Amino acid sequence: MKKIGADLVRPRQTRFKKYMVAYMFILPTLLYLLIFQLYPLLESVRLGFTNTSFLRPGSGKFIGLDNYKDLLFNTPEFGSIVKNSILWVLGSTFFQYLFALPTSAVLNSNIAGRPLWRGLLMVPWVTPTVIMGVIFKAIFDGDYGIINYYLKTNIVWLGDGRTVWPVLLLTSVWKGLPYATLMILAGLQGISKDLYEAAYVDGCGKFKQFFKITLPLLTPVLFTSCLVSIVLTWTKFELIWVLTAGGPGTKTSILPTYVYTKSFINFDMGAGSAVATISMLFMLVFVLLYLRLFKKSDQYEVS
Amino acid sequence: MKKILALFLSVIMVLSFALSGCAKKNQTDEGKATNDKSESTTTQSETTKEDKSDDKSEDKEISANLRFLWPGTSEPEKRIAQKIATTVQKQYPKVKIEFMELVWADIEKKLAVMVESKDYPDMMQVQDVTNAVAMDALEPLNGYLNDKVKAEDYIQASLDYMTIDGTIYAIPALAVIYSHAFNREMIEGAGYKLEDLKSWDDIKAAAKAMTKNGKYGYAMANGGTGRFTFRDYMMVCLTNGVNPDDTSEEAKPRIMEVLKFFYDMADYMPKSQVTWLYPELFKAWEANSVGIMHTGAYYSANIITHGETNFARTEIMPFPKGPSVDKTQIMVGASGIALIKGSSQKEAAWKTLEIIMSPEILGEWAANLGVCAKKTITEEQMEEFVKQAYPNVYKEHQRLISQFVAAANEYGVPMPKILGQPQMEIVVQGAFNKMLNKEITPEQAYEEIKAGIDKVKADLAG
């Protein structure tokens, strides 16, 4: 006798059997994501609702939104840290792409020694971030830095409120430029030369070609790589830490450095986790807005 | 066939992933299991102490793999670590030591993470025990003291620094005497004599006279996370008879005097000090461009990498007394060795500590890095080590150490133990840099520091 519902069950079993090998291949990655990504994420959110402090044995009680209230209403520097974070991310990404566009155009042209230039461009990318930070710290040193030496100035670049952010952004742009350039270069190489030839025949100048062909066809690449750059910059903790340690005080702190300060200098894991959660939510909203704003421009066409 | 092969491969991947994950866990489980036995191990070690057995064959049976948090990344410190490992292994062949080398700024972070994850190290070098005790990370050592390690053998101020409520949490190895270094050449060049500097006003006048042609009367290391800004602040606060974390109304006048003093001194300090840490400060000192700075008995070890010309012109003196007191004070801390409460190898760790406190090791260590906290180790025992460490300037080094010791004998007080000091350091650094930049007044700096310190205290009170 045929069991009720057997037909409904069997296809699923069959489907599982059919794709079992694929599932097995996915399993390690899935386990990795669950154990090393999802679990810490959820644990961090949980800790944000507790008063966990390494300096108070027995702490870890649920305190609801107290950490968040404290950050938002009782921590005067928190607002400026959020502003710093936005400046850091938008400034870095904007300038990276501003410089990457002409750089990639040059590297896409037939300049002499092109492979060499392309190789050299990768140097900042492959240099460890901490090493980059140390080098830039030496370059912009207020006493012995080569910038002051050549400019014959006496500016404390990393200690003056007017110059510290431009230097931090310059360092970030230096580090991020190769990635942006490489992405755009790949996009440029994917554009058919026929389009330019046809435009040339139609009497289209270089300037118009750039805005009517190059830029629209680069949009998908720019869209994706900008998003990756934003996320990478948001979490680029070590560069600021090496250059200024987020100081003086919290003057150059961004949310990731503040997470570190709260968690591993103050040992206040509850508050540190709350900052991390706010940082994550901030990024999430930012990415959603970005997707919503720029998704439409993804529907490009060459006019 | 392909499917079977794919299935086989995927199973291998999953297994390797799982096993690699388990590798650490096994170790942790093992650690946990042994940690569960830690109490009985302690008891066992206590029994052993009671027996006071000198049976060498029994000693040779002690087996352990000790993990030692070692904040010593300079060459002499690495050499000392190596010597400790070799000496311990000679005496206890089955005891191996893994030195986990870190910088001082990171040691508490490492300890906190290891203790919290129950992956306990066995020993550590420690300065301020306050935070580590608050973490419940350190083993009380009173019950371990014996003929080889006696409390009365150590400089009292250093031992006090390692003691909280009568419980000794670490055995001091080095007495860290904090005092100010004075550049005799610059001070005399500005028309002053060292003995003339008897008040803060004298310091201001001398600093003003010294500040010219790229040279500065006073310098601080105000970069990083504020560790050295706070130290400077704390040292000058003590010379005015007040603790830096005292935010009471009674303490306010004294704190205000300190802040006003620094505010007045701002014009005689280099602007670039906002990014300095010790290396930059000592570099400037060696370059003969700073007249006065704070330092500690670690002076020689820190400055030697920048050069040796500074030794002859450097004098160590207590900073003059502030306007509110009759006598100045300098703080005496310590750097010592602690055992970790959660360790399951405390017996071997204590045996190692006993060896570290021997003249052969502690003598060399102190000869390289400052003042020995163990009174029974004589200068003669250390002399050869000093000559090895500072071959060209060993006499100058000994002169400076004598000045540190003389200052401590007359004006030394135990260094204040402040719970939450790292948090307060950031607060003080932020306010100080604004004040020294003349962005805020001393009154505003006081309010900012008071609010910040009170918040840290409230947070720690839960």
Short mmCIF file of N, CA and C in Angstrom, two decimals, chain B residues 78-191:
data_model
loop_
_atom_site.label_atom_id
_atom_site.label_comp_id
_atom_site.label_asym_id
_atom_site.label_seq_id
_atom_site.Cartn_x
_atom_site.Cartn_y
_atom_site.Cartn_z
N LYS B 78 66.81 38.84 25.47
CA LYS B 78 66.74 37.54 24.79
C LYS B 78 67.85 36.62 25.30
N ARG B 79 69.01 37.23 25.56
CA ARG B 79 70.15 36.45 26.04
C ARG B 79 69.84 35.89 27.45
N ILE B 80 69.20 36.73 28.26
CA ILE B 80 68.84 36.28 29.62
C ILE B 80 67.84 35.12 29.53
N ALA B 81 66.88 35.27 28.64
CA ALA B 81 65.87 34.22 28.47
C ALA B 81 66.55 32.90 28.10
N GLN B 82 67.48 33.00 27.18
CA GLN B 82 68.21 31.81 26.74
C GLN B 82 68.97 31.19 27.91
N LYS B 83 69.57 32.06 28.71
CA LYS B 83 70.36 31.58 29.85
C LYS B 83 69.46 30.89 30.88
N ILE B 84 68.28 31.47 31.09
CA ILE B 84 67.32 30.86 32.04
C ILE B 84 66.97 29.45 31.55
N ALA B 85 66.64 29.35 30.26
CA ALA B 85 66.23 28.05 29.71
C ALA B 85 67.35 27.02 29.87
N THR B 86 68.57 27.44 29.55
CA THR B 86 69.70 26.49 29.62
C THR B 86 69.99 26.08 31.06
N THR B 87 69.98 27.06 31.97
CA THR B 87 70.30 26.75 33.37
C THR B 87 69.24 25.84 33.98
N VAL B 88 67.99 26.15 33.68
CA VAL B 88 66.90 25.33 34.23
C VAL B 88 67.03 23.90 33.70
N GLN B 89 67.32 23.79 32.43
CA GLN B 89 67.37 22.44 31.85
C GLN B 89 68.57 21.64 32.38
N LYS B 90 69.62 22.36 32.73
CA LYS B 90 70.79 21.69 33.29
C LYS B 90 70.42 21.06 34.64
N GLN B 91 69.65 21.83 35.42
CA GLN B 91 69.28 21.35 36.75
C GLN B 91 68.08 20.40 36.72
N TYR B 92 67.15 20.72 35.85
CA TYR B 92 65.95 19.89 35.71
C TYR B 92 65.82 19.47 34.24
N PRO B 93 66.45 18.39 33.87
CA PRO B 93 66.54 18.04 32.44
C PRO B 93 65.20 17.91 31.74
N LYS B 94 64.15 17.62 32.51
CA LYS B 94 62.86 17.41 31.84
C LYS B 94 61.99 18.67 31.83
N VAL B 95 62.56 19.77 32.26
CA VAL B 95 61.79 21.03 32.22
C VAL B 95 62.23 21.86 31.02
N LYS B 96 61.28 22.12 30.17
CA LYS B 96 61.59 22.95 29.00
C LYS B 96 60.80 24.25 29.11
N ILE B 97 61.39 25.34 28.66
CA ILE B 97 60.70 26.63 28.75
C ILE B 97 60.52 27.22 27.36
N GLU B 98 59.29 27.59 27.10
CA GLU B 98 59.02 28.31 25.84
C GLU B 98 58.77 29.77 26.20
N PHE B 99 59.64 30.65 25.76
CA PHE B 99 59.46 32.08 26.05
C PHE B 99 58.55 32.69 24.99
N MET B 100 57.46 33.25 25.43
CA MET B 100 56.55 33.92 24.50
C MET B 100 56.92 35.40 24.53
N GLU B 101 57.71 35.81 23.57
CA GLU B 101 58.27 37.16 23.59
C GLU B 101 57.27 38.20 23.11
N LEU B 102 57.10 39.22 23.92
CA LEU B 102 56.14 40.29 23.62
C LEU B 102 56.73 41.61 24.05
N VAL B 103 56.10 42.69 23.65
CA VAL B 103 56.51 43.98 24.21
C VAL B 103 55.65 44.22 25.46
N TRP B 104 56.13 45.10 26.34
CA TRP B 104 55.42 45.33 27.60
C TRP B 104 53.96 45.73 27.37
N ALA B 105 53.74 46.55 26.33
CA ALA B 105 52.39 47.06 26.09
C ALA B 105 51.39 45.94 25.78
N ASP B 106 51.90 44.79 25.33
CA ASP B 106 50.99 43.72 24.89
C ASP B 106 50.82 42.61 25.92
N ILE B 107 51.62 42.64 26.96
CA ILE B 107 51.65 41.45 27.83
C ILE B 107 50.32 41.23 28.56
N GLU B 108 49.70 42.32 29.00
CA GLU B 108 48.43 42.15 29.70
C GLU B 108 47.33 41.66 28.76
N LYS B 109 47.39 42.13 27.52
CA LYS B 109 46.38 41.69 26.54
C LYS B 109 46.52 40.20 26.31
N LYS B 110 47.76 39.76 26.15
CA LYS B 110 48.01 38.34 25.90
C LYS B 110 47.55 37.52 27.10
N LEU B 111 47.89 37.99 28.28
CA LEU B 111 47.50 37.28 29.50
C LEU B 111 45.98 37.18 29.59
N ALA B 112 45.30 38.31 29.34
CA ALA B 112 43.85 38.35 29.45
C ALA B 112 43.21 37.32 28.51
N VAL B 113 43.69 37.29 27.28
CA VAL B 113 43.10 36.37 26.30
C VAL B 113 43.38 34.93 26.70
N MET B 114 44.61 34.65 27.14
CA MET B 114 44.97 33.27 27.50
C MET B 114 44.19 32.81 28.73
N VAL B 115 44.07 33.69 29.71
CA VAL B 115 43.36 33.31 30.93
C VAL B 115 41.87 33.10 30.63
N GLU B 116 41.33 34.01 29.83
CA GLU B 116 39.90 33.93 29.52
C GLU B 116 39.56 32.66 28.74
N SER B 117 40.51 32.24 27.88
CA SER B 117 40.25 31.02 27.10
C SER B 117 40.79 29.77 27.83
N LYS B 118 41.19 29.95 29.05
CA LYS B 118 41.70 28.87 29.91
C LYS B 118 42.91 28.15 29.28
N ASP B 119 43.62 28.88 28.47
CA ASP B 119 44.84 28.36 27.87
C ASP B 119 46.01 29.00 28.64
N TYR B 120 46.10 28.61 29.92
CA TYR B 120 46.98 29.34 30.84
C TYR B 120 48.46 29.20 30.50
N PRO B 121 49.20 30.33 30.52
CA PRO B 121 50.65 30.18 30.54
C PRO B 121 51.06 29.75 31.95
N ASP B 122 52.35 29.56 32.20
CA ASP B 122 52.76 29.10 33.52
C ASP B 122 53.41 30.20 34.36
N MET B 123 54.11 31.10 33.65
CA MET B 123 54.82 32.16 34.36
C MET B 123 54.76 33.42 33.53
N MET B 124 55.03 34.53 34.19
CA MET B 124 55.12 35.76 33.41
C MET B 124 56.02 36.77 34.12
N GLN B 125 56.53 37.67 33.32
CA GLN B 125 57.23 38.80 33.91
C GLN B 125 56.17 39.89 34.04
N VAL B 126 56.16 40.58 35.16
CA VAL B 126 55.09 41.53 35.39
C VAL B 126 55.63 42.79 36.07
N GLN B 127 55.02 43.92 35.78
CA GLN B 127 55.37 45.16 36.51
C GLN B 127 54.22 45.46 37.49
N ASP B 128 53.19 46.12 36.99
CA ASP B 128 52.04 46.43 37.85
C ASP B 128 51.13 45.21 37.90
N VAL B 129 50.96 44.65 39.10
CA VAL B 129 50.17 43.42 39.21
C VAL B 129 48.66 43.70 39.32
N THR B 130 48.29 44.98 39.42
CA THR B 130 46.90 45.31 39.75
C THR B 130 45.89 44.69 38.78
N ASN B 131 46.08 44.92 37.48
CA ASN B 131 45.13 44.38 36.51
C ASN B 131 45.15 42.85 36.48
N ALA B 132 46.34 42.29 36.56
CA ALA B 132 46.45 40.82 36.52
C ALA B 132 45.77 40.20 37.74
N VAL B 133 45.87 40.86 38.88
CA VAL B 133 45.19 40.35 40.08
C VAL B 133 43.68 40.51 39.92
N ALA B 134 43.27 41.65 39.34
CA ALA B 134 41.83 41.84 39.10
C ALA B 134 41.28 40.77 38.16
N MET B 135 42.11 40.29 37.27
CA MET B 135 41.69 39.21 36.35
C MET B 135 41.71 37.85 37.06
N ASP B 136 42.19 37.84 38.31
CA ASP B 136 42.35 36.60 39.07
C ASP B 136 43.30 35.65 38.35
N ALA B 137 44.36 36.24 37.80
CA ALA B 137 45.27 35.45 36.98
C ALA B 137 46.52 35.00 37.72
N LEU B 138 46.86 35.67 38.84
CA LEU B 138 48.14 35.38 39.47
C LEU B 138 48.00 34.52 40.73
N GLU B 139 48.98 33.66 40.89
CA GLU B 139 49.02 32.76 42.05
C GLU B 139 49.61 33.51 43.25
N PRO B 140 48.94 33.49 44.42
CA PRO B 140 49.55 34.08 45.61
C PRO B 140 50.82 33.31 45.97
N LEU B 141 51.89 34.03 46.30
CA LEU B 141 53.18 33.36 46.46
C LEU B 141 53.64 33.26 47.92
N ASN B 142 52.88 33.81 48.84
CA ASN B 142 53.33 33.79 50.24
C ASN B 142 53.67 32.37 50.71
N GLY B 143 52.86 31.41 50.32
CA GLY B 143 53.06 30.03 50.76
C GLY B 143 54.25 29.35 50.11
N TYR B 144 54.79 29.95 49.07
CA TYR B 144 55.91 29.33 48.36
C TYR B 144 57.27 29.75 48.91
N LEU B 145 57.28 30.89 49.64
CA LEU B 145 58.57 31.44 50.07
C LEU B 145 59.34 30.41 50.90
N ASN B 146 60.63 30.34 50.67
CA ASN B 146 61.45 29.36 51.37
C ASN B 146 62.86 29.93 51.58
N ASP B 147 63.80 29.08 51.87
CA ASP B 147 65.17 29.56 52.12
C ASP B 147 65.79 30.17 50.87
N LYS B 148 65.39 29.70 49.72
CA LYS B 148 66.00 30.22 48.49
C LYS B 148 65.40 31.55 48.08
N VAL B 149 64.11 31.72 48.36
CA VAL B 149 63.44 32.98 48.02
C VAL B 149 62.77 33.51 49.28
N LYS B 150 63.45 34.46 49.92
CA LYS B 150 62.94 35.01 51.19
C LYS B 150 62.51 36.46 50.98
N ALA B 151 61.38 36.82 51.55
CA ALA B 151 60.85 38.18 51.37
C ALA B 151 61.84 39.24 51.83
N GLU B 152 62.55 38.95 52.93
CA GLU B 152 63.44 39.96 53.50
C GLU B 152 64.68 40.23 52.63
N ASP B 153 64.90 39.38 51.63
CA ASP B 153 66.05 39.58 50.74
C ASP B 153 65.80 40.68 49.71
N TYR B 154 64.56 41.13 49.60
CA TYR B 154 64.21 42.04 48.50
C TYR B 154 63.98 43.47 49.00
N ILE B 155 64.25 44.42 48.12
CA ILE B 155 64.01 45.83 48.47
C ILE B 155 62.53 45.98 48.81
N GLN B 156 62.25 46.55 49.97
CA GLN B 156 60.88 46.57 50.48
C GLN B 156 59.91 47.27 49.52
N ALA B 157 60.33 48.41 48.96
CA ALA B 157 59.41 49.16 48.08
C ALA B 157 59.05 48.33 46.85
N SER B 158 60.01 47.55 46.36
CA SER B 158 59.74 46.71 45.18
C SER B 158 58.80 45.57 45.55
N LEU B 159 59.05 44.99 46.73
CA LEU B 159 58.18 43.89 47.16
C LEU B 159 56.76 44.41 47.41
N ASP B 160 56.68 45.60 47.99
CA ASP B 160 55.37 46.21 48.25
C ASP B 160 54.61 46.41 46.94
N TYR B 161 55.36 46.76 45.90
CA TYR B 161 54.73 47.01 44.61
C TYR B 161 54.10 45.74 44.03
N MET B 162 54.63 44.60 44.47
CA MET B 162 54.13 43.31 43.97
C MET B 162 53.10 42.71 44.94
N THR B 163 52.76 43.46 45.97
CA THR B 163 51.90 42.94 47.03
C THR B 163 50.57 43.70 47.07
N ILE B 164 49.49 42.96 47.20
CA ILE B 164 48.18 43.61 47.37
C ILE B 164 47.52 42.99 48.60
N ASP B 165 47.14 43.83 49.52
CA ASP B 165 46.50 43.38 50.77
C ASP B 165 47.29 42.26 51.45
N GLY B 166 48.57 42.41 51.50
CA GLY B 166 49.41 41.44 52.19
C GLY B 166 49.76 40.20 51.38
N THR B 167 49.17 40.06 50.23
CA THR B 167 49.46 38.88 49.40
C THR B 167 50.51 39.24 48.34
N ILE B 168 51.57 38.45 48.32
CA ILE B 168 52.63 38.69 47.32
C ILE B 168 52.24 37.96 46.04
N TYR B 169 52.17 38.70 44.94
CA TYR B 169 51.76 38.10 43.68
C TYR B 169 52.92 37.91 42.70
N ALA B 170 54.06 38.50 43.01
CA ALA B 170 55.23 38.30 42.14
C ALA B 170 56.47 38.55 42.98
N ILE B 171 57.56 37.92 42.58
CA ILE B 171 58.83 38.15 43.27
C ILE B 171 59.61 39.17 42.45
N PRO B 172 59.95 40.31 43.06
CA PRO B 172 60.63 41.35 42.28
C PRO B 172 62.02 40.91 41.83
N ALA B 173 62.33 41.20 40.59
CA ALA B 173 63.66 40.89 40.06
C ALA B 173 64.46 42.19 39.92
N LEU B 174 63.81 43.17 39.33
CA LEU B 174 64.47 44.46 39.15
C LEU B 174 63.69 45.53 39.90
N ALA B 175 64.40 46.39 40.57
CA ALA B 175 63.73 47.55 41.18
C ALA B 175 63.69 48.63 40.11
N VAL B 176 62.51 49.06 39.76
CA VAL B 176 62.41 50.09 38.72
C VAL B 176 62.23 51.43 39.42
N ILE B 177 63.33 52.17 39.47
CA ILE B 177 63.30 53.48 40.12
C ILE B 177 63.09 54.53 39.04
N TYR B 178 62.04 55.31 39.22
CA TYR B 178 61.74 56.35 38.22
C TYR B 178 62.26 57.69 38.74
N SER B 179 63.02 58.35 37.91
CA SER B 179 63.49 59.67 38.30
C SER B 179 63.67 60.50 37.01
N HIS B 180 64.17 61.72 37.17
CA HIS B 180 64.36 62.54 35.98
C HIS B 180 65.83 62.59 35.59
N ALA B 181 66.06 62.65 34.30
CA ALA B 181 67.43 62.79 33.79
C ALA B 181 67.63 64.26 33.44
N PHE B 182 68.78 64.76 33.83
CA PHE B 182 69.12 66.17 33.56
C PHE B 182 70.36 66.21 32.68
N ASN B 183 70.28 67.02 31.64
CA ASN B 183 71.40 67.16 30.71
C ASN B 183 72.32 68.27 31.24
N ARG B 184 73.39 67.84 31.93
CA ARG B 184 74.25 68.82 32.58
C ARG B 184 74.82 69.84 31.60
N GLU B 185 75.21 69.33 30.44
CA GLU B 185 75.84 70.19 29.43
C GLU B 185 74.89 71.32 29.01
N MET B 186 73.64 70.95 28.73
CA MET B 186 72.67 71.97 28.30
C MET B 186 72.30 72.92 29.44
N ILE B 187 72.14 72.35 30.63
CA ILE B 187 71.74 73.18 31.77
C ILE B 187 72.84 74.19 32.11
N GLU B 188 74.07 73.72 32.13
CA GLU B 188 75.18 74.63 32.43
C GLU B 188 75.39 75.61 31.29
N GLY B 189 75.16 75.14 30.07
CA GLY B 189 75.27 76.02 28.89
C GLY B 189 74.27 77.17 28.95
N ALA B 190 73.14 76.92 29.64
CA ALA B 190 72.11 77.95 29.75
C ALA B 190 72.35 78.83 30.97
N GLY B 191 73.46 78.60 31.67
CA GLY B 191 73.81 79.46 32.80
C GLY B 191 73.25 78.99 34.13
#
